[in-house]
């Protein structure tokens, strides 16, 4: 088996999930969650960001919903 097939490629394209995870990191670091900044950091276009997350408010709703779920889960333990 050649080395190229034995491991995953080092590069993969960013996904919508990457955008949500990066937005979460930015939110928790008390940074402004901005779609243009996210697009630049992920190396995708603004159009792609809008297709993935629609609006900043929709993205923050997703981030805050996940955080609330994590906090609830932790509180129930």
Short mmCIF file of N, CA, C and O in Angstrom, two decimals:
data_model
loop_
_atom_site.label_atom_id
_atom_site.label_comp_id
_atom_site.label_asym_id
_atom_site.label_seq_id
_atom_site.Cartn_x
_atom_site.Cartn_y
_atom_site.Cartn_z
N UNK A 1 0.85 -1.17 0.00
CA UNK A 1 0.00 0.00 0.00
C UNK A 1 0.90 1.24 0.00
O UNK A 1 1.82 1.34 0.80
N UNK A 2 0.63 2.17 -0.88
CA UNK A 2 1.46 3.38 -0.95
C UNK A 2 1.12 4.34 0.18
O UNK A 2 0.02 4.31 0.72
N UNK A 3 2.06 5.21 0.56
CA UNK A 3 1.82 6.14 1.67
C UNK A 3 0.63 7.07 1.41
O UNK A 3 -0.06 7.48 2.33
N UNK A 4 0.36 7.40 0.17
CA UNK A 4 -0.75 8.31 -0.14
C UNK A 4 -2.10 7.68 0.21
O UNK A 4 -3.02 8.38 0.60
N UNK A 5 -2.23 6.38 0.07
CA UNK A 5 -3.50 5.73 0.38
C UNK A 5 -3.59 5.29 1.83
O UNK A 5 -4.66 4.98 2.31
N UNK A 6 -2.46 5.29 2.53
CA UNK A 6 -2.46 4.83 3.91
C UNK A 6 -2.99 5.88 4.89
O UNK A 6 -3.46 5.55 5.96
N UNK A 7 -2.92 7.14 4.51
CA UNK A 7 -3.39 8.21 5.39
C UNK A 7 -4.36 9.11 4.65
O UNK A 7 -4.41 9.12 3.42
N UNK A 8 -5.10 9.88 5.43
CA UNK A 8 -6.01 10.85 4.82
C UNK A 8 -5.20 12.01 4.27
O UNK A 8 -4.14 12.34 4.79
N UNK A 9 -5.72 12.66 3.25
CA UNK A 9 -5.03 13.85 2.75
C UNK A 9 -5.00 14.92 3.83
O UNK A 9 -5.90 15.01 4.66
N UNK A 10 -3.96 15.73 3.84
CA UNK A 10 -3.82 16.78 4.85
C UNK A 10 -4.85 17.89 4.63
O UNK A 10 -5.17 18.62 5.55
N UNK A 11 -5.37 18.04 3.44
CA UNK A 11 -6.31 19.11 3.12
C UNK A 11 -7.73 18.57 2.99
O UNK A 11 -7.95 17.52 2.45
N UNK A 12 -8.66 19.31 3.55
CA UNK A 12 -10.07 19.02 3.29
C UNK A 12 -10.79 20.34 3.20
O UNK A 12 -10.38 21.33 3.80
N UNK A 13 -11.84 20.36 2.47
CA UNK A 13 -12.61 21.59 2.31
C UNK A 13 -13.40 21.90 3.57
O UNK A 13 -13.91 20.98 4.22
N UNK A 14 -13.52 23.19 3.92
CA UNK A 14 -14.34 23.56 5.07
C UNK A 14 -15.80 23.21 4.81
O UNK A 14 -16.25 23.14 3.66
N UNK A 15 -16.53 22.99 5.88
CA UNK A 15 -17.94 22.65 5.78
C UNK A 15 -18.76 23.61 6.62
O UNK A 15 -18.22 24.43 7.37
N UNK A 16 -20.07 23.48 6.53
CA UNK A 16 -20.98 24.28 7.35
C UNK A 16 -20.69 24.04 8.84
O UNK A 16 -20.71 24.97 9.65
N UNK A 17 -20.39 22.81 9.20
CA UNK A 17 -20.08 22.48 10.60
C UNK A 17 -18.83 23.23 11.06
O UNK A 17 -18.76 23.71 12.19
N UNK A 18 -17.84 23.37 10.18
CA UNK A 18 -16.64 24.13 10.52
C UNK A 18 -16.99 25.59 10.81
O UNK A 18 -16.44 26.19 11.72
N UNK A 19 -17.92 26.14 10.05
CA UNK A 19 -18.35 27.52 10.26
C UNK A 19 -19.01 27.67 11.63
O UNK A 19 -18.73 28.63 12.36
N UNK A 20 -19.84 26.72 12.01
CA UNK A 20 -20.52 26.77 13.31
C UNK A 20 -19.49 26.63 14.43
O UNK A 20 -19.54 27.37 15.42
N UNK A 21 -18.56 25.71 14.29
CA UNK A 21 -17.55 25.50 15.33
C UNK A 21 -16.63 26.71 15.48
O UNK A 21 -16.28 27.10 16.60
N UNK A 22 -16.26 27.33 14.37
CA UNK A 22 -15.42 28.52 14.44
C UNK A 22 -16.20 29.69 15.05
O UNK A 22 -15.66 30.44 15.86
N UNK A 23 -17.47 29.81 14.70
CA UNK A 23 -18.31 30.85 15.30
C UNK A 23 -18.42 30.64 16.80
O UNK A 23 -18.39 31.60 17.58
N UNK A 24 -18.52 29.40 17.22
CA UNK A 24 -18.58 29.08 18.66
C UNK A 24 -17.30 29.52 19.36
O UNK A 24 -17.34 30.14 20.42
N UNK A 25 -16.16 29.20 18.73
CA UNK A 25 -14.87 29.62 19.29
C UNK A 25 -14.79 31.13 19.42
O UNK A 25 -14.34 31.66 20.43
N UNK A 26 -15.22 31.84 18.37
CA UNK A 26 -15.18 33.29 18.37
C UNK A 26 -16.10 33.85 19.46
O UNK A 26 -15.72 34.77 20.18
N UNK A 27 -17.28 33.29 19.59
CA UNK A 27 -18.24 33.75 20.58
C UNK A 27 -17.67 33.57 21.99
O UNK A 27 -17.72 34.47 22.82
N UNK A 28 -17.12 32.40 22.26
CA UNK A 28 -16.57 32.12 23.59
C UNK A 28 -15.32 32.94 23.88
O UNK A 28 -15.01 33.18 25.05
N UNK A 29 -14.62 33.38 22.84
CA UNK A 29 -13.44 34.23 23.02
C UNK A 29 -13.84 35.71 23.09
O UNK A 29 -12.98 36.58 23.09
N UNK A 30 -15.14 35.97 23.11
CA UNK A 30 -15.68 37.33 23.19
C UNK A 30 -15.31 38.16 21.96
O UNK A 30 -15.10 39.37 22.06
N UNK A 31 -15.19 37.49 20.81
CA UNK A 31 -14.94 38.17 19.54
C UNK A 31 -16.29 38.37 18.83
O UNK A 31 -17.22 37.60 19.03
N UNK A 32 -16.36 39.38 18.00
CA UNK A 32 -17.56 39.60 17.20
C UNK A 32 -17.65 38.48 16.17
O UNK A 32 -16.70 38.20 15.44
N UNK A 33 -18.80 37.86 16.10
CA UNK A 33 -19.04 36.80 15.12
C UNK A 33 -19.56 37.49 13.85
O UNK A 33 -20.68 37.97 13.80
N UNK A 34 -18.70 37.56 12.86
CA UNK A 34 -19.00 38.27 11.62
C UNK A 34 -18.84 37.30 10.45
O UNK A 34 -17.82 36.59 10.36
N UNK A 35 -19.82 37.26 9.57
CA UNK A 35 -19.78 36.30 8.47
C UNK A 35 -18.60 36.55 7.53
O UNK A 35 -18.00 35.60 7.02
N UNK A 36 -18.24 37.80 7.31
CA UNK A 36 -17.09 38.09 6.43
C UNK A 36 -15.80 37.58 7.06
O UNK A 36 -14.95 37.02 6.36
N UNK A 37 -15.65 37.78 8.35
CA UNK A 37 -14.46 37.28 9.05
C UNK A 37 -14.41 35.76 9.01
O UNK A 37 -13.36 35.16 8.74
N UNK A 38 -15.55 35.13 9.28
CA UNK A 38 -15.61 33.66 9.22
C UNK A 38 -15.25 33.15 7.83
O UNK A 38 -14.48 32.20 7.69
N UNK A 39 -15.80 33.79 6.81
CA UNK A 39 -15.51 33.38 5.43
C UNK A 39 -14.02 33.47 5.15
O UNK A 39 -13.42 32.55 4.58
N UNK A 40 -13.39 34.57 5.58
CA UNK A 40 -11.95 34.74 5.37
C UNK A 40 -11.14 33.69 6.09
O UNK A 40 -10.19 33.13 5.54
N UNK A 41 -11.49 33.42 7.34
CA UNK A 41 -10.73 32.43 8.12
C UNK A 41 -10.88 31.03 7.56
O UNK A 41 -9.97 30.21 7.65
N UNK A 42 -12.06 30.73 7.01
CA UNK A 42 -12.30 29.40 6.45
C UNK A 42 -11.85 29.28 4.99
O UNK A 42 -11.79 28.18 4.45
N UNK A 43 -11.59 30.42 4.36
CA UNK A 43 -11.16 30.40 2.97
C UNK A 43 -12.29 30.11 2.00
O UNK A 43 -12.08 29.45 0.98
N UNK A 44 -13.49 30.58 2.34
CA UNK A 44 -14.64 30.41 1.45
C UNK A 44 -15.20 31.79 1.12
O UNK A 44 -14.87 32.78 1.77
N UNK A 45 -16.07 31.85 0.15
CA UNK A 45 -16.65 33.13 -0.24
C UNK A 45 -17.79 33.53 0.70
O UNK A 45 -18.33 32.70 1.44
N UNK A 46 -18.14 34.81 0.66
CA UNK A 46 -19.28 35.30 1.45
C UNK A 46 -20.56 34.59 1.01
O UNK A 46 -21.41 34.28 1.84
N UNK A 47 -20.67 34.33 -0.28
CA UNK A 47 -21.87 33.65 -0.79
C UNK A 47 -21.99 32.24 -0.19
O UNK A 47 -23.10 31.82 0.18
N UNK A 48 -20.87 31.56 -0.07
CA UNK A 48 -20.89 30.22 0.54
C UNK A 48 -21.32 30.32 1.99
O UNK A 48 -22.14 29.52 2.46
N UNK A 49 -20.76 31.29 2.72
CA UNK A 49 -21.16 31.47 4.13
C UNK A 49 -22.66 31.71 4.24
O UNK A 49 -23.32 31.12 5.09
N UNK A 50 -23.20 32.57 3.40
CA UNK A 50 -24.63 32.85 3.45
C UNK A 50 -25.46 31.63 3.07
O UNK A 50 -26.53 31.41 3.62
N UNK A 51 -24.96 30.83 2.14
CA UNK A 51 -25.68 29.61 1.76
C UNK A 51 -25.70 28.62 2.93
O UNK A 51 -26.69 27.96 3.19
N UNK A 52 -24.59 28.55 3.67
CA UNK A 52 -24.49 27.63 4.80
C UNK A 52 -25.31 28.09 6.00
O UNK A 52 -26.04 27.29 6.58
N UNK A 53 -25.17 29.35 6.38
CA UNK A 53 -25.74 29.80 7.66
C UNK A 53 -26.82 30.86 7.52
O UNK A 53 -27.41 31.28 8.52
N UNK A 54 -27.09 31.32 6.32
CA UNK A 54 -28.13 32.29 5.99
C UNK A 54 -27.82 33.67 6.56
O UNK A 54 -27.49 34.57 5.80
N UNK A 55 -27.94 33.86 7.84
CA UNK A 55 -27.69 35.16 8.45
C UNK A 55 -26.85 35.00 9.71
O UNK A 55 -26.76 33.90 10.27
N UNK A 56 -26.29 36.10 10.16
CA UNK A 56 -25.52 36.09 11.41
C UNK A 56 -26.41 35.65 12.56
O UNK A 56 -26.00 34.88 13.44
N UNK A 57 -27.65 36.14 12.57
CA UNK A 57 -28.58 35.79 13.64
C UNK A 57 -28.89 34.30 13.65
O UNK A 57 -28.96 33.68 14.71
N UNK A 58 -29.06 33.73 12.48
CA UNK A 58 -29.32 32.29 12.38
C UNK A 58 -28.12 31.50 12.91
O UNK A 58 -28.28 30.51 13.63
N UNK A 59 -26.92 31.95 12.55
CA UNK A 59 -25.69 31.29 13.02
C UNK A 59 -25.57 31.39 14.53
O UNK A 59 -25.28 30.39 15.20
N UNK A 60 -25.79 32.58 15.09
CA UNK A 60 -25.70 32.74 16.54
C UNK A 60 -26.78 31.92 17.25
O UNK A 60 -26.53 31.39 18.33
N UNK A 61 -27.94 31.80 16.66
CA UNK A 61 -29.00 30.97 17.23
C UNK A 61 -28.53 29.51 17.32
O UNK A 61 -28.74 28.84 18.33
N UNK A 62 -27.85 29.05 16.29
CA UNK A 62 -27.32 27.68 16.29
C UNK A 62 -26.25 27.52 17.36
O UNK A 62 -26.26 26.55 18.12
N UNK A 63 -25.33 28.48 17.45
CA UNK A 63 -24.25 28.42 18.43
C UNK A 63 -24.83 28.44 19.85
O UNK A 63 -24.48 27.60 20.70
N UNK A 64 -25.72 29.38 20.12
CA UNK A 64 -26.30 29.49 21.47
C UNK A 64 -27.17 28.29 21.82
O UNK A 64 -27.18 27.85 22.97
N UNK A 65 -27.86 27.75 20.84
CA UNK A 65 -28.66 26.55 21.08
C UNK A 65 -27.79 25.36 21.48
O UNK A 65 -28.12 24.62 22.41
N UNK A 66 -26.68 25.21 20.79
CA UNK A 66 -25.76 24.11 21.14
C UNK A 66 -25.15 24.32 22.52
O UNK A 66 -25.02 23.37 23.29
N UNK A 67 -24.75 25.56 22.81
CA UNK A 67 -24.18 25.84 24.13
C UNK A 67 -25.20 25.58 25.24
O UNK A 67 -24.86 25.01 26.27
N UNK A 68 -26.43 25.99 25.03
CA UNK A 68 -27.48 25.76 26.02
C UNK A 68 -27.67 24.27 26.25
O UNK A 68 -27.83 23.81 27.39
N UNK A 69 -27.64 23.50 25.17
CA UNK A 69 -27.76 22.04 25.29
C UNK A 69 -26.62 21.45 26.08
O UNK A 69 -26.81 20.55 26.91
N UNK A 70 -25.40 21.93 25.82
CA UNK A 70 -24.23 21.45 26.56
C UNK A 70 -24.34 21.78 28.05
O UNK A 70 -24.05 20.95 28.90
N UNK A 71 -24.76 23.00 28.37
CA UNK A 71 -24.89 23.43 29.74
C UNK A 71 -25.96 22.61 30.46
O UNK A 71 -25.80 22.19 31.61
N UNK A 72 -27.08 22.37 29.78
CA UNK A 72 -28.16 21.57 30.36
C UNK A 72 -27.69 20.15 30.64
O UNK A 72 -27.93 19.60 31.71
N UNK A 73 -27.01 19.57 29.66
CA UNK A 73 -26.50 18.20 29.81
C UNK A 73 -25.54 18.11 31.00
O UNK A 73 -25.60 17.18 31.78
N UNK A 74 -24.67 19.12 31.11
CA UNK A 74 -23.71 19.15 32.21
C UNK A 74 -24.42 19.33 33.56
O UNK A 74 -24.03 18.74 34.57
N UNK A 75 -25.48 20.12 33.59
CA UNK A 75 -26.21 20.37 34.83
C UNK A 75 -26.95 19.12 35.30
O UNK A 75 -27.15 18.94 36.51
N UNK A 76 -27.36 18.29 34.36
CA UNK A 76 -28.12 17.09 34.72
C UNK A 76 -27.24 15.95 35.21
O UNK A 76 -27.73 14.96 35.72
N UNK A 77 -25.94 16.07 35.03
CA UNK A 77 -25.01 15.01 35.45
C UNK A 77 -24.75 15.08 36.93
O UNK A 77 -24.77 15.99 37.61
#
